[in-house]
MMTF fields as JSON, N, C-alpha, C and O atoms, coordinates in Angstrom:
{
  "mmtfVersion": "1.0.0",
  "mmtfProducer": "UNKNOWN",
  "numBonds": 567,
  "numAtoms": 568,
  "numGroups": 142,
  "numChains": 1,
  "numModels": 1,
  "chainsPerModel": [1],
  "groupsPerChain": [142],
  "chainIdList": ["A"],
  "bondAtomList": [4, 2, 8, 6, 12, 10, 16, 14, 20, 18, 24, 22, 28, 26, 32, 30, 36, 34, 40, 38, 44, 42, 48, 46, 52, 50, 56, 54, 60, 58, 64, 62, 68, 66, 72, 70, 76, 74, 80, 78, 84, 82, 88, 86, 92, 90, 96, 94, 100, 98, 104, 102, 108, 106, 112, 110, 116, 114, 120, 118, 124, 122, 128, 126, 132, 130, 136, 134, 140, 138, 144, 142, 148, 146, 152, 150, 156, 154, 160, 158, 164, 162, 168, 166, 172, 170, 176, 174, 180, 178, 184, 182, 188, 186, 192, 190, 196, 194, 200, 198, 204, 202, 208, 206, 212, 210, 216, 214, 220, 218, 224, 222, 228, 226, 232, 230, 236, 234, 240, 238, 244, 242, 248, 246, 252, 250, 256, 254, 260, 258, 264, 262, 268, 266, 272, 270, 276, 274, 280, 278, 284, 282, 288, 286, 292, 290, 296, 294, 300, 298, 304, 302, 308, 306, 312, 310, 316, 314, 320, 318, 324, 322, 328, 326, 332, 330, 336, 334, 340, 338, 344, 342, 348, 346, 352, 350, 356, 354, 360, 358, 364, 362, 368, 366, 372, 370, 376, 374, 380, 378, 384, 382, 388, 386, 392, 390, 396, 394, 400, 398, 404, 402, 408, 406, 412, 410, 416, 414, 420, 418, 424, 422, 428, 426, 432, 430, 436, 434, 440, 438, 444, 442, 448, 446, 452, 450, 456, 454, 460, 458, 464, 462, 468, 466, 472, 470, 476, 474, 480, 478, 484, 482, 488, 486, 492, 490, 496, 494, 500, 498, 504, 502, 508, 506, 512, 510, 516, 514, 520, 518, 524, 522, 528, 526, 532, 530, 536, 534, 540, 538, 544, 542, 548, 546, 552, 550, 556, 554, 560, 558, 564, 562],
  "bondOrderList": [1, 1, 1, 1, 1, 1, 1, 1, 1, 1, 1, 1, 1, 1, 1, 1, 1, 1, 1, 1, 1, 1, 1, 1, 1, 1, 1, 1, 1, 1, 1, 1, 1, 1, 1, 1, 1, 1, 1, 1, 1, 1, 1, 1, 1, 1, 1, 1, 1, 1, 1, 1, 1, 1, 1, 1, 1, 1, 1, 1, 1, 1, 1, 1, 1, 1, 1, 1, 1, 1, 1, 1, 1, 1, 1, 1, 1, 1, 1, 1, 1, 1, 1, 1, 1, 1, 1, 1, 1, 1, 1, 1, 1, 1, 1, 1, 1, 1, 1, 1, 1, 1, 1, 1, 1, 1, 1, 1, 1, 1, 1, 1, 1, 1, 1, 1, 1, 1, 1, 1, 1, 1, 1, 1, 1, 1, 1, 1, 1, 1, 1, 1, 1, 1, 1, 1, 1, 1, 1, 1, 1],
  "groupList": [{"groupName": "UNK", "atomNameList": ["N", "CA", "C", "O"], "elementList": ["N", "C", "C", "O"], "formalChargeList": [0, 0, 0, 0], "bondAtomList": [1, 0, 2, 1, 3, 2], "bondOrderList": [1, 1, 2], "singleLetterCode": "X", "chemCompType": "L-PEPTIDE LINKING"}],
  "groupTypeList": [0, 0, 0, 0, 0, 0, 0, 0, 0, 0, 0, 0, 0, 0, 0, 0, 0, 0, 0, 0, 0, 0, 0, 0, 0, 0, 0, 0, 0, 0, 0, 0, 0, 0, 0, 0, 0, 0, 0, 0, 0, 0, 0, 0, 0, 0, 0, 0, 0, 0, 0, 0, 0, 0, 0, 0, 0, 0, 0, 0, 0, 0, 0, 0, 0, 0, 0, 0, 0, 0, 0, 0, 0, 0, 0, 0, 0, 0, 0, 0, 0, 0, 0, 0, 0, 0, 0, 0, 0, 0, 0, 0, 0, 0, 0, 0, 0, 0, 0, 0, 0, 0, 0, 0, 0, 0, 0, 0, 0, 0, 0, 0, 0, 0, 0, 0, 0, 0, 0, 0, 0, 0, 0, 0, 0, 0, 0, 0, 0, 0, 0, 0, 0, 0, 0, 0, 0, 0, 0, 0, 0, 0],
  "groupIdList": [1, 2, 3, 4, 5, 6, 7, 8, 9, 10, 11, 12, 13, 14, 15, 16, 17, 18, 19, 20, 21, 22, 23, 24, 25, 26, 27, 28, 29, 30, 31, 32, 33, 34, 35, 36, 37, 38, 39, 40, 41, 42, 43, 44, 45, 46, 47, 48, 49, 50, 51, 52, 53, 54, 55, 56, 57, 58, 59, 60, 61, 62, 63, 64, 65, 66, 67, 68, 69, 70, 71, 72, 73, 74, 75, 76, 77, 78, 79, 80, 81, 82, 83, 84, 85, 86, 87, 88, 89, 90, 91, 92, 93, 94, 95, 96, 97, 98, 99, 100, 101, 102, 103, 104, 105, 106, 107, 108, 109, 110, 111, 112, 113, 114, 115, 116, 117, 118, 119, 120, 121, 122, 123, 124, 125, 126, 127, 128, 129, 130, 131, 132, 133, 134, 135, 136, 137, 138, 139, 140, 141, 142],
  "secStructList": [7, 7, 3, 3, 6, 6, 3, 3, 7, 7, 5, 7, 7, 3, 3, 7, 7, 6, 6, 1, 7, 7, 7, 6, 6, 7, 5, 1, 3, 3, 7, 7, 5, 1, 1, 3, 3, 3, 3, 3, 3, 3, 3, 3, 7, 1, 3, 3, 6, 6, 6, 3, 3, 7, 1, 6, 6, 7, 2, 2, 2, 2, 2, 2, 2, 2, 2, 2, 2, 2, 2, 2, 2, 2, 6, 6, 6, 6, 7, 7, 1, 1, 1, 7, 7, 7, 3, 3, 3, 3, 3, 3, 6, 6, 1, 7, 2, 2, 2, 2, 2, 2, 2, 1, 2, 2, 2, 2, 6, 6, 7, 6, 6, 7, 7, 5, 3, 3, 3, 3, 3, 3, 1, 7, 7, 1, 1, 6, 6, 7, 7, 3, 3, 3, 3, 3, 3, 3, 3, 3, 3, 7],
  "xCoordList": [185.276, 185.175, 186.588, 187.571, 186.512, 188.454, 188.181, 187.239, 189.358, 189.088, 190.743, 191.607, 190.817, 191.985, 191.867, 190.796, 193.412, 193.311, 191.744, 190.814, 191.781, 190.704, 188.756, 187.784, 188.983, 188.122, 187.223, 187.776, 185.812, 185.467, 185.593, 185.459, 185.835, 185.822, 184.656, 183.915, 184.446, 182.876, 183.511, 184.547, 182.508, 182.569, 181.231, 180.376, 181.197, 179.955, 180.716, 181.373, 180.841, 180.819, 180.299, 179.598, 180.574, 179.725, 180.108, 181.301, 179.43, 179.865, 179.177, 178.032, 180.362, 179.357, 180.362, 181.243, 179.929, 180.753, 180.073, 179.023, 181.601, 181.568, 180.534, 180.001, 179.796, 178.455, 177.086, 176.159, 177.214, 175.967, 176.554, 177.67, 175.546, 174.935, 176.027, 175.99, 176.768, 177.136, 176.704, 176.593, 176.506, 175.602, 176.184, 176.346, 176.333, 177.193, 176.101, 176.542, 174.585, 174.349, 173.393, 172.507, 173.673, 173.476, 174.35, 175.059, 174.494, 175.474, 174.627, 173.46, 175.084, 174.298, 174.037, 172.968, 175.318, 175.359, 175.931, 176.849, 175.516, 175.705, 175.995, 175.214, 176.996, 177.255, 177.656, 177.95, 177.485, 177.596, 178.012, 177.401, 179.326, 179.512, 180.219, 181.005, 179.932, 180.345, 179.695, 178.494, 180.508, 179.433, 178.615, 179.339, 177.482, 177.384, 175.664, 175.168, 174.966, 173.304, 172.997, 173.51, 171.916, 170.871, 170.015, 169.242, 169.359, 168.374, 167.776, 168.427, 166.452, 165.419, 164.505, 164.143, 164.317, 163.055, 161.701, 161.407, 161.184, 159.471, 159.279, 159.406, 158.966, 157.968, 157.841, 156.732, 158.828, 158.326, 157.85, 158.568, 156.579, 155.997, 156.0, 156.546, 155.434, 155.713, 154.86, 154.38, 154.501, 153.849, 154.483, 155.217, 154.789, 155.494, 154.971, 153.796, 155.554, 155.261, 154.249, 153.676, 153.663, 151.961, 151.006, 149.968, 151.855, 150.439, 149.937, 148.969, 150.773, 150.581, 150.786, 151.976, 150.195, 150.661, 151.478, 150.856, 152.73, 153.549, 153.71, 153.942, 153.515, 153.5, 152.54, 153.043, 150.927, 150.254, 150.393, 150.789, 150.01, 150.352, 151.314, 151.192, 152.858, 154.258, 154.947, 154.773, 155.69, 156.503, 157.583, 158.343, 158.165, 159.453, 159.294, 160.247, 158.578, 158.026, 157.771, 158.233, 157.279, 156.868, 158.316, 158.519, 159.185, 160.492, 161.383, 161.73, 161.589, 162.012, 161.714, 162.553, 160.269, 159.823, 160.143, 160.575, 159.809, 160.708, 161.809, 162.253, 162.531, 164.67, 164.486, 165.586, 163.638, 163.859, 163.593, 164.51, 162.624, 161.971, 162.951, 163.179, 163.551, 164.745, 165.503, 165.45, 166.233, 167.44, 167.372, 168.308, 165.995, 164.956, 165.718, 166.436, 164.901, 165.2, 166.162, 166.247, 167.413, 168.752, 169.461, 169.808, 169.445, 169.624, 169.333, 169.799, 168.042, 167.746, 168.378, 168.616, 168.714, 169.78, 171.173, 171.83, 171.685, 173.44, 173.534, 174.641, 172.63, 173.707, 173.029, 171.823, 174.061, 173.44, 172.828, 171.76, 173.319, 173.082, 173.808, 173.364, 174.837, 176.331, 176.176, 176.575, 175.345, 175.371, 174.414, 174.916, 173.604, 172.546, 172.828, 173.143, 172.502, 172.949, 171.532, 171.602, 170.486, 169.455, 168.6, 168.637, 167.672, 166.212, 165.555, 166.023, 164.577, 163.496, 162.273, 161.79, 162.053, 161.57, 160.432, 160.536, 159.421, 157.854, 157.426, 157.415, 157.06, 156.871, 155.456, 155.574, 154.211, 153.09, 153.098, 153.255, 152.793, 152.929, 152.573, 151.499, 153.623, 153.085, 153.976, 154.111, 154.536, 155.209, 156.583, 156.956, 157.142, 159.092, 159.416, 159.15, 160.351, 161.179, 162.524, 163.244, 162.99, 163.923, 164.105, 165.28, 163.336, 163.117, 163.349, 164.535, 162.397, 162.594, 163.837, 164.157, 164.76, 165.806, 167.053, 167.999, 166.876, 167.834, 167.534, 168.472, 166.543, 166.375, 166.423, 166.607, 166.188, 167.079, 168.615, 169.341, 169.051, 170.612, 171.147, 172.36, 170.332, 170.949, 171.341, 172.145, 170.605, 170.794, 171.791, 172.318, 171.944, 173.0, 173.981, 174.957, 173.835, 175.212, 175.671, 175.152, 176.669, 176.785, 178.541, 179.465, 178.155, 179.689, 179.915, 179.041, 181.048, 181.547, 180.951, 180.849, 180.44, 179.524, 177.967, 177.446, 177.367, 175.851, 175.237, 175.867, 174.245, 173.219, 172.931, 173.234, 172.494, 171.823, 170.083, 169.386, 169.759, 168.873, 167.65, 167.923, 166.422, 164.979, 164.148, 163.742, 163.935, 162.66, 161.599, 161.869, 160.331, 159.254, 158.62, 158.642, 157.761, 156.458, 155.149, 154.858, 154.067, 152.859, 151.939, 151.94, 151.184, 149.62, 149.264, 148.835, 149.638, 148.989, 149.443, 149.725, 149.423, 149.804, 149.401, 148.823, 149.111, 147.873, 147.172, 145.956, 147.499, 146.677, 146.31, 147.325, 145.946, 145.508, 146.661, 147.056, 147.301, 147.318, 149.033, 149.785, 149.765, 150.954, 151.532, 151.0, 152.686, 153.488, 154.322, 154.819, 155.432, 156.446, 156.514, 156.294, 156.775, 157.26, 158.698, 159.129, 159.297, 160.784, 160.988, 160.595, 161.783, 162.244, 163.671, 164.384, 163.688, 165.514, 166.457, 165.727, 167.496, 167.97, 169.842, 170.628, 169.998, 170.958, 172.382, 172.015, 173.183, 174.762, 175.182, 175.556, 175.191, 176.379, 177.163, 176.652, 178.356, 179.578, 179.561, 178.961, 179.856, 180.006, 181.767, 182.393],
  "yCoordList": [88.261, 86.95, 86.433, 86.591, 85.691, 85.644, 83.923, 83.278, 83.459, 82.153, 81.507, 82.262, 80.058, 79.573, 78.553, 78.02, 78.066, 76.671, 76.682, 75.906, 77.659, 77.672, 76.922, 76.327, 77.273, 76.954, 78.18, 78.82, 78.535, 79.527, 79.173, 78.126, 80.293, 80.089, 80.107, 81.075, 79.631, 79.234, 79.81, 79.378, 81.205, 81.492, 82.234, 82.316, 82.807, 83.648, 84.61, 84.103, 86.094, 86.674, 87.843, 88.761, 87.801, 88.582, 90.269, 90.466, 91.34, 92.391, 93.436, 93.292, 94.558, 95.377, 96.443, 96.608, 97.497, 98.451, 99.813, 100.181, 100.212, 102.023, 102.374, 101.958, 103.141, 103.75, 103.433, 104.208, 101.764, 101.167, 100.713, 100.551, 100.63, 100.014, 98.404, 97.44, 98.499, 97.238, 96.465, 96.955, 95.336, 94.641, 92.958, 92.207, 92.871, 91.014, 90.208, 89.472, 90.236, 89.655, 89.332, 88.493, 90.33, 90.028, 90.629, 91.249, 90.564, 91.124, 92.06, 91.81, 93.089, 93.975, 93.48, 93.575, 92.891, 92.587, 91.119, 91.023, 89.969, 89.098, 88.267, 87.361, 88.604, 87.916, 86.327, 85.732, 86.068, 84.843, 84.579, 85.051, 83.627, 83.872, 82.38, 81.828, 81.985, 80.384, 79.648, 79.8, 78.006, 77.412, 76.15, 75.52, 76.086, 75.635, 75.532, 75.402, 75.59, 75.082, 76.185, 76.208, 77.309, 77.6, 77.456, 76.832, 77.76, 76.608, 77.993, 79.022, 77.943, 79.048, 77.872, 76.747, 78.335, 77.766, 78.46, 79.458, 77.72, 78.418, 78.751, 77.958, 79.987, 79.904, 79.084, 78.552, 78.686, 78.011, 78.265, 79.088, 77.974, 78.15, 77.061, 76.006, 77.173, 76.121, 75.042, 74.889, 74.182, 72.874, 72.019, 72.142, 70.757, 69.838, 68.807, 68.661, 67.862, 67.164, 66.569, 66.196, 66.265, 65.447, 66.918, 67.172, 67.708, 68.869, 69.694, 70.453, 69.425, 69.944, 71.326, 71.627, 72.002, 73.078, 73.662, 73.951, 73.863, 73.379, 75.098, 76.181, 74.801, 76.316, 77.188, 78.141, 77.007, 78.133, 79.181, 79.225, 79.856, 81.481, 81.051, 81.03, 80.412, 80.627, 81.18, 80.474, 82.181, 82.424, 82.093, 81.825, 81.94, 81.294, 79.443, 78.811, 79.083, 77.582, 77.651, 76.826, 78.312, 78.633, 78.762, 78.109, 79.287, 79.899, 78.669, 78.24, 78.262, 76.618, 75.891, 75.035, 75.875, 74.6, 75.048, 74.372, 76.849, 77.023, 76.682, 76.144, 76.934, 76.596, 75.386, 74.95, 74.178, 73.027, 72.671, 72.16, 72.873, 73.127, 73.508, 72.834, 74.751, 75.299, 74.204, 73.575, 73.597, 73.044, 71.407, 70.72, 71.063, 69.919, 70.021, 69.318, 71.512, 71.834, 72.349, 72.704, 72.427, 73.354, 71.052, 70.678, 70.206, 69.529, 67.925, 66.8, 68.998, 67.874, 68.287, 67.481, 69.253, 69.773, 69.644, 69.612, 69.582, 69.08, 70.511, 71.048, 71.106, 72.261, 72.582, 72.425, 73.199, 74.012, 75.122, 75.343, 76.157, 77.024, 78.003, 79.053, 77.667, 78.62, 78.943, 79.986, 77.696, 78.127, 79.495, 80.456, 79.639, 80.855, 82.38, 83.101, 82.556, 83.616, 84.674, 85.695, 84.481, 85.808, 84.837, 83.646, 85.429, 85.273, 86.239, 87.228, 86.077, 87.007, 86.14, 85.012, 87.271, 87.087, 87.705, 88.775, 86.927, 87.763, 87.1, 85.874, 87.999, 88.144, 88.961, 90.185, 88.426, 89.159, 89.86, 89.547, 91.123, 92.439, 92.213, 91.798, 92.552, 91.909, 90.881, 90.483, 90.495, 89.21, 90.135, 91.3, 88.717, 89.289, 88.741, 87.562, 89.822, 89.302, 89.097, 88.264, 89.649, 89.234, 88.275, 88.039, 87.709, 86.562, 85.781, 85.508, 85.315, 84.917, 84.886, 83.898, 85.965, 86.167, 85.225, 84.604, 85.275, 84.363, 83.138, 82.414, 82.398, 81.217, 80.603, 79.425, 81.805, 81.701, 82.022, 82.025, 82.274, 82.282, 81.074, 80.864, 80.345, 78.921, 78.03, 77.126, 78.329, 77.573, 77.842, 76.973, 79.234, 79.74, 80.221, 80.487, 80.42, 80.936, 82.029, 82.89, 82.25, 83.895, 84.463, 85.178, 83.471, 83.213, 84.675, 85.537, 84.875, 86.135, 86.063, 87.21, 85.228, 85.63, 85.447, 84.694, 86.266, 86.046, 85.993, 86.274, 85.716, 85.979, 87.32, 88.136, 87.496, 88.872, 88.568, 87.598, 89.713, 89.383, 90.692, 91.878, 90.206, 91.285, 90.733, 89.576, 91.765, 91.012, 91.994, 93.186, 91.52, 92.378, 92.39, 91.269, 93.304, 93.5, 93.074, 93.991, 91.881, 92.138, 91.92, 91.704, 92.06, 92.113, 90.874, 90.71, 89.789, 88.386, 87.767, 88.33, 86.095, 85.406, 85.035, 85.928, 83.521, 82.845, 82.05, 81.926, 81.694, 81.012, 81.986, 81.548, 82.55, 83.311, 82.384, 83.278, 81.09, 80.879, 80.838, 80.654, 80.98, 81.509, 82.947, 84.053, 82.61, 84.034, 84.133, 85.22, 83.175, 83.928, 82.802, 81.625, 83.15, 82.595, 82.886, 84.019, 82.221, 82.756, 81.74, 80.603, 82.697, 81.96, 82.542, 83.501, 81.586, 81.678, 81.499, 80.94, 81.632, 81.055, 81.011, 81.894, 79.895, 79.352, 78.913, 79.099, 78.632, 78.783, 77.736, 77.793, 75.991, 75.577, 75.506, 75.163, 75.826, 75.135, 74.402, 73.558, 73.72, 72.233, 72.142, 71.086],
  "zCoordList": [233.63, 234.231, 234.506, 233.782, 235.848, 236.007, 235.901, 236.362, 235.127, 234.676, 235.492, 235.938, 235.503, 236.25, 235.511, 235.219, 235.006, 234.045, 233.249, 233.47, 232.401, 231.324, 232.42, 231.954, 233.51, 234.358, 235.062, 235.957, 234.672, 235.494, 237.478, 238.112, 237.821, 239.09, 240.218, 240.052, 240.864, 241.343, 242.615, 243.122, 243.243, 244.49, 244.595, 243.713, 245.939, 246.327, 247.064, 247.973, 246.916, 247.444, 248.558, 248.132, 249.661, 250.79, 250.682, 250.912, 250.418, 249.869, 251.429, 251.858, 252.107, 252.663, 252.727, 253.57, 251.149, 251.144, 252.213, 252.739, 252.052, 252.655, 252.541, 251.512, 253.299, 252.517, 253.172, 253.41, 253.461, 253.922, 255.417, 255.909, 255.738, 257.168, 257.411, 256.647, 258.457, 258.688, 259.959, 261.083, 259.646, 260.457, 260.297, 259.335, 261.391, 261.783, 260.999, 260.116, 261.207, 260.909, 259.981, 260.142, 258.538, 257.073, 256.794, 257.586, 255.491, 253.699, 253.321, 253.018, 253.309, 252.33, 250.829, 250.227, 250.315, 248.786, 248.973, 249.787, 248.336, 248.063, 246.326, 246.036, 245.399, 243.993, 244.471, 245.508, 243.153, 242.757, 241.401, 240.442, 241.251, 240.116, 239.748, 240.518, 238.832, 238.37, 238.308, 238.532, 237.812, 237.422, 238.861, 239.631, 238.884, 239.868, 239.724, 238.605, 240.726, 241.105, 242.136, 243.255, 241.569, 242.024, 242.552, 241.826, 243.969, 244.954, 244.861, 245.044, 244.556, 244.888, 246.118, 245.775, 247.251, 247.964, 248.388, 249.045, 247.878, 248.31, 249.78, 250.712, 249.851, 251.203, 252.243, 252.287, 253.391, 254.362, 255.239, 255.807, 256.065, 257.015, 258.047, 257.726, 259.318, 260.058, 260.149, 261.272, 259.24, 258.719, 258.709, 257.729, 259.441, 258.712, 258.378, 258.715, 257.701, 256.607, 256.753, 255.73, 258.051, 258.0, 258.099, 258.71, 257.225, 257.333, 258.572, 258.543, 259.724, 261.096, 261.345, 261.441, 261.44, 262.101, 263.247, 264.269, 263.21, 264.604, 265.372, 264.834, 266.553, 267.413, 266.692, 266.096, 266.62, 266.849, 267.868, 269.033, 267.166, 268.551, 268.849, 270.074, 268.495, 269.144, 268.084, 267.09, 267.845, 266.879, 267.362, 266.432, 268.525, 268.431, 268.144, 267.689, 268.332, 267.781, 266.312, 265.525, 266.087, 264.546, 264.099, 263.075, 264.473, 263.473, 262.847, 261.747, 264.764, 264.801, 264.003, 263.723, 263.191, 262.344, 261.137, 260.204, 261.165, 259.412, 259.327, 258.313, 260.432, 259.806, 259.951, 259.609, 260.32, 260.271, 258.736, 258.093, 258.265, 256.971, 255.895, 254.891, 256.235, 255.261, 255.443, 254.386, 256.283, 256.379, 255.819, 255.411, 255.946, 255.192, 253.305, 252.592, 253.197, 251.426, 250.84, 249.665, 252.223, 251.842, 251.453, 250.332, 252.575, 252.271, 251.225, 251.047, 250.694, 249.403, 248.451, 247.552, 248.365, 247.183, 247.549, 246.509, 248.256, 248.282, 248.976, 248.927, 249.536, 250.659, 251.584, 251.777, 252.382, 253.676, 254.045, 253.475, 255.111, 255.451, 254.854, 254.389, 254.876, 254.357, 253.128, 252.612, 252.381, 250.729, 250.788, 250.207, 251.17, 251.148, 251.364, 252.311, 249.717, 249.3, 249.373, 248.689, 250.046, 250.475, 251.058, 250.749, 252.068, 252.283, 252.661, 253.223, 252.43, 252.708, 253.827, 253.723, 254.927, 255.616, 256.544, 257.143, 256.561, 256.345, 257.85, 257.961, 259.043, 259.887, 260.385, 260.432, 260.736, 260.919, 262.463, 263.644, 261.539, 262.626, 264.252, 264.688, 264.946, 266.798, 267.193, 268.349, 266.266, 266.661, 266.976, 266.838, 267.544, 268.415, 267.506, 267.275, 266.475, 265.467, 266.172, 265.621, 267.217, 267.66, 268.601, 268.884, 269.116, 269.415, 268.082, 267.898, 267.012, 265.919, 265.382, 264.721, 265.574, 264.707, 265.847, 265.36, 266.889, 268.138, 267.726, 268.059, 267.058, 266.844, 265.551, 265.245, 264.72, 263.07, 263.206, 262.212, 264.384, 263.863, 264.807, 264.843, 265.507, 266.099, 265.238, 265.464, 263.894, 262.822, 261.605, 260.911, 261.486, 260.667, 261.03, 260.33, 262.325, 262.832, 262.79, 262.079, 263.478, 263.238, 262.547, 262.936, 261.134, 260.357, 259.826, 259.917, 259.311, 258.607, 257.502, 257.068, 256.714, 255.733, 255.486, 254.663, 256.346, 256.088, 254.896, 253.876, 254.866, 253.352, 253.286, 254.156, 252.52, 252.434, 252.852, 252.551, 253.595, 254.586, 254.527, 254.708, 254.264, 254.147, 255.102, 255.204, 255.83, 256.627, 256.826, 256.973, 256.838, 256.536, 257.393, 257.902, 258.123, 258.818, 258.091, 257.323, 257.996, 257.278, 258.342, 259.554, 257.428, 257.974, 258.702, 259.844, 257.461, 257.696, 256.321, 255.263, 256.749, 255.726, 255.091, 254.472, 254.379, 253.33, 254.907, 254.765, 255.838, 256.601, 258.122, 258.664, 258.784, 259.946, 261.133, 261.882, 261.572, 262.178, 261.64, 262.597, 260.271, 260.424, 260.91, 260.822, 261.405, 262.178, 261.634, 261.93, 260.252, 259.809, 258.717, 259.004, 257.673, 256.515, 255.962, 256.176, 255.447, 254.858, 253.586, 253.328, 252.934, 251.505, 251.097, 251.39, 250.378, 250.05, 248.848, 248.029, 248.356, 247.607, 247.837, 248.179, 247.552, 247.744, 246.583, 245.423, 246.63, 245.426, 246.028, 247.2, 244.929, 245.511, 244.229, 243.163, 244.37, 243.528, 242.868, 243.534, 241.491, 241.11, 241.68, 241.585]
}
C-alpha cells in the first residue's frame, strides 16, 4: 500500500496490459484503491420515474433512458461518469448494440480511461418489452 503524509492514496486505476486485446473504448482491468465510496447500481432499464416505459421496440431510445437513469444514480451519490469503474451490459439478442453503444458513449465519452466494460447477448429480460439493461459500479475519492 503506498501511503503519502501517513495518508492512503485514493486513485483508480485503468489497466490494459501486453497480452490482451486493446480497445479505446473499455479497460481491460480496472483497481481501485483508497479510501473513498463505492457506488454499486442496480440494473437500469428504460423506465422512468413515473414508471413509463420509454422507447418500446427502440433500443436506441431505450439506451438513452438507461444513461439518463445511470447518470440520475451516478449523481445522487456525488459522481459521474468518470468515476465508473465497470458495467455490465445486457442487451436482448437482435438488437444494434452498436447503435446502443454510439449512444452510451455520448454520455461517457471517449476519455483515456474507460470502465471496464461486459456486454452480453440474452434472450430476454424481467419485462418482454425491455431491450437493454446495464449496471455499474462506481469509486469516488474522499
Amino acid at each position: 500500500m503506498q501511503t503519502i503524509n501517513n495518508k492512503q492514496t485514493n486513485k483508480m486505476n485503468h489497466i490494459n496490459p501486453d497480452g490482451l486485446m486493446k480497445n479505446p473504448a473499455f479497460s481491460q482491468i480496472v483497481t481501485v484503491q483508497g479510501k473513498g465510496k463505492t457506488i454499486y447500481i442496480s440494473g437500469q432499464v428504460a423506465v422512468n420515474e413515473n414508471l413509463e416505459i420509454i422507447g418500446k421496440g427502440d433500443i436506441l431510445l431505450q439506451t438513452e433512458q438507461v444513461m439518463k437513469n445511470l447518470k440520475i444514480a451516478l449523481n445522487a451519490c456525488g459522481a459521474n461518469f468518470s468515476d465508473l469503474a465497470k458495467l455490465n451490459i445486457h442487451i436482448v439478442q437482435g438488437q444494434d448494440a452498436y447503435g446502443s453503444f454510439k449512444i452510451s458513449q455520448k454520455y461517457m465519452g471517449q476519455g483515456s480511461a474507460p470502465p471496464a466494460i461486459t456486454v452480453l447477448y440474452v434472450a430476454g429480460l424481467i419485462n418482454p418489452d425491455f431491450l437493454i439493461e446495464i449496471d455499474g459500479v462506481a469509486f469516488v475519492p474522499e
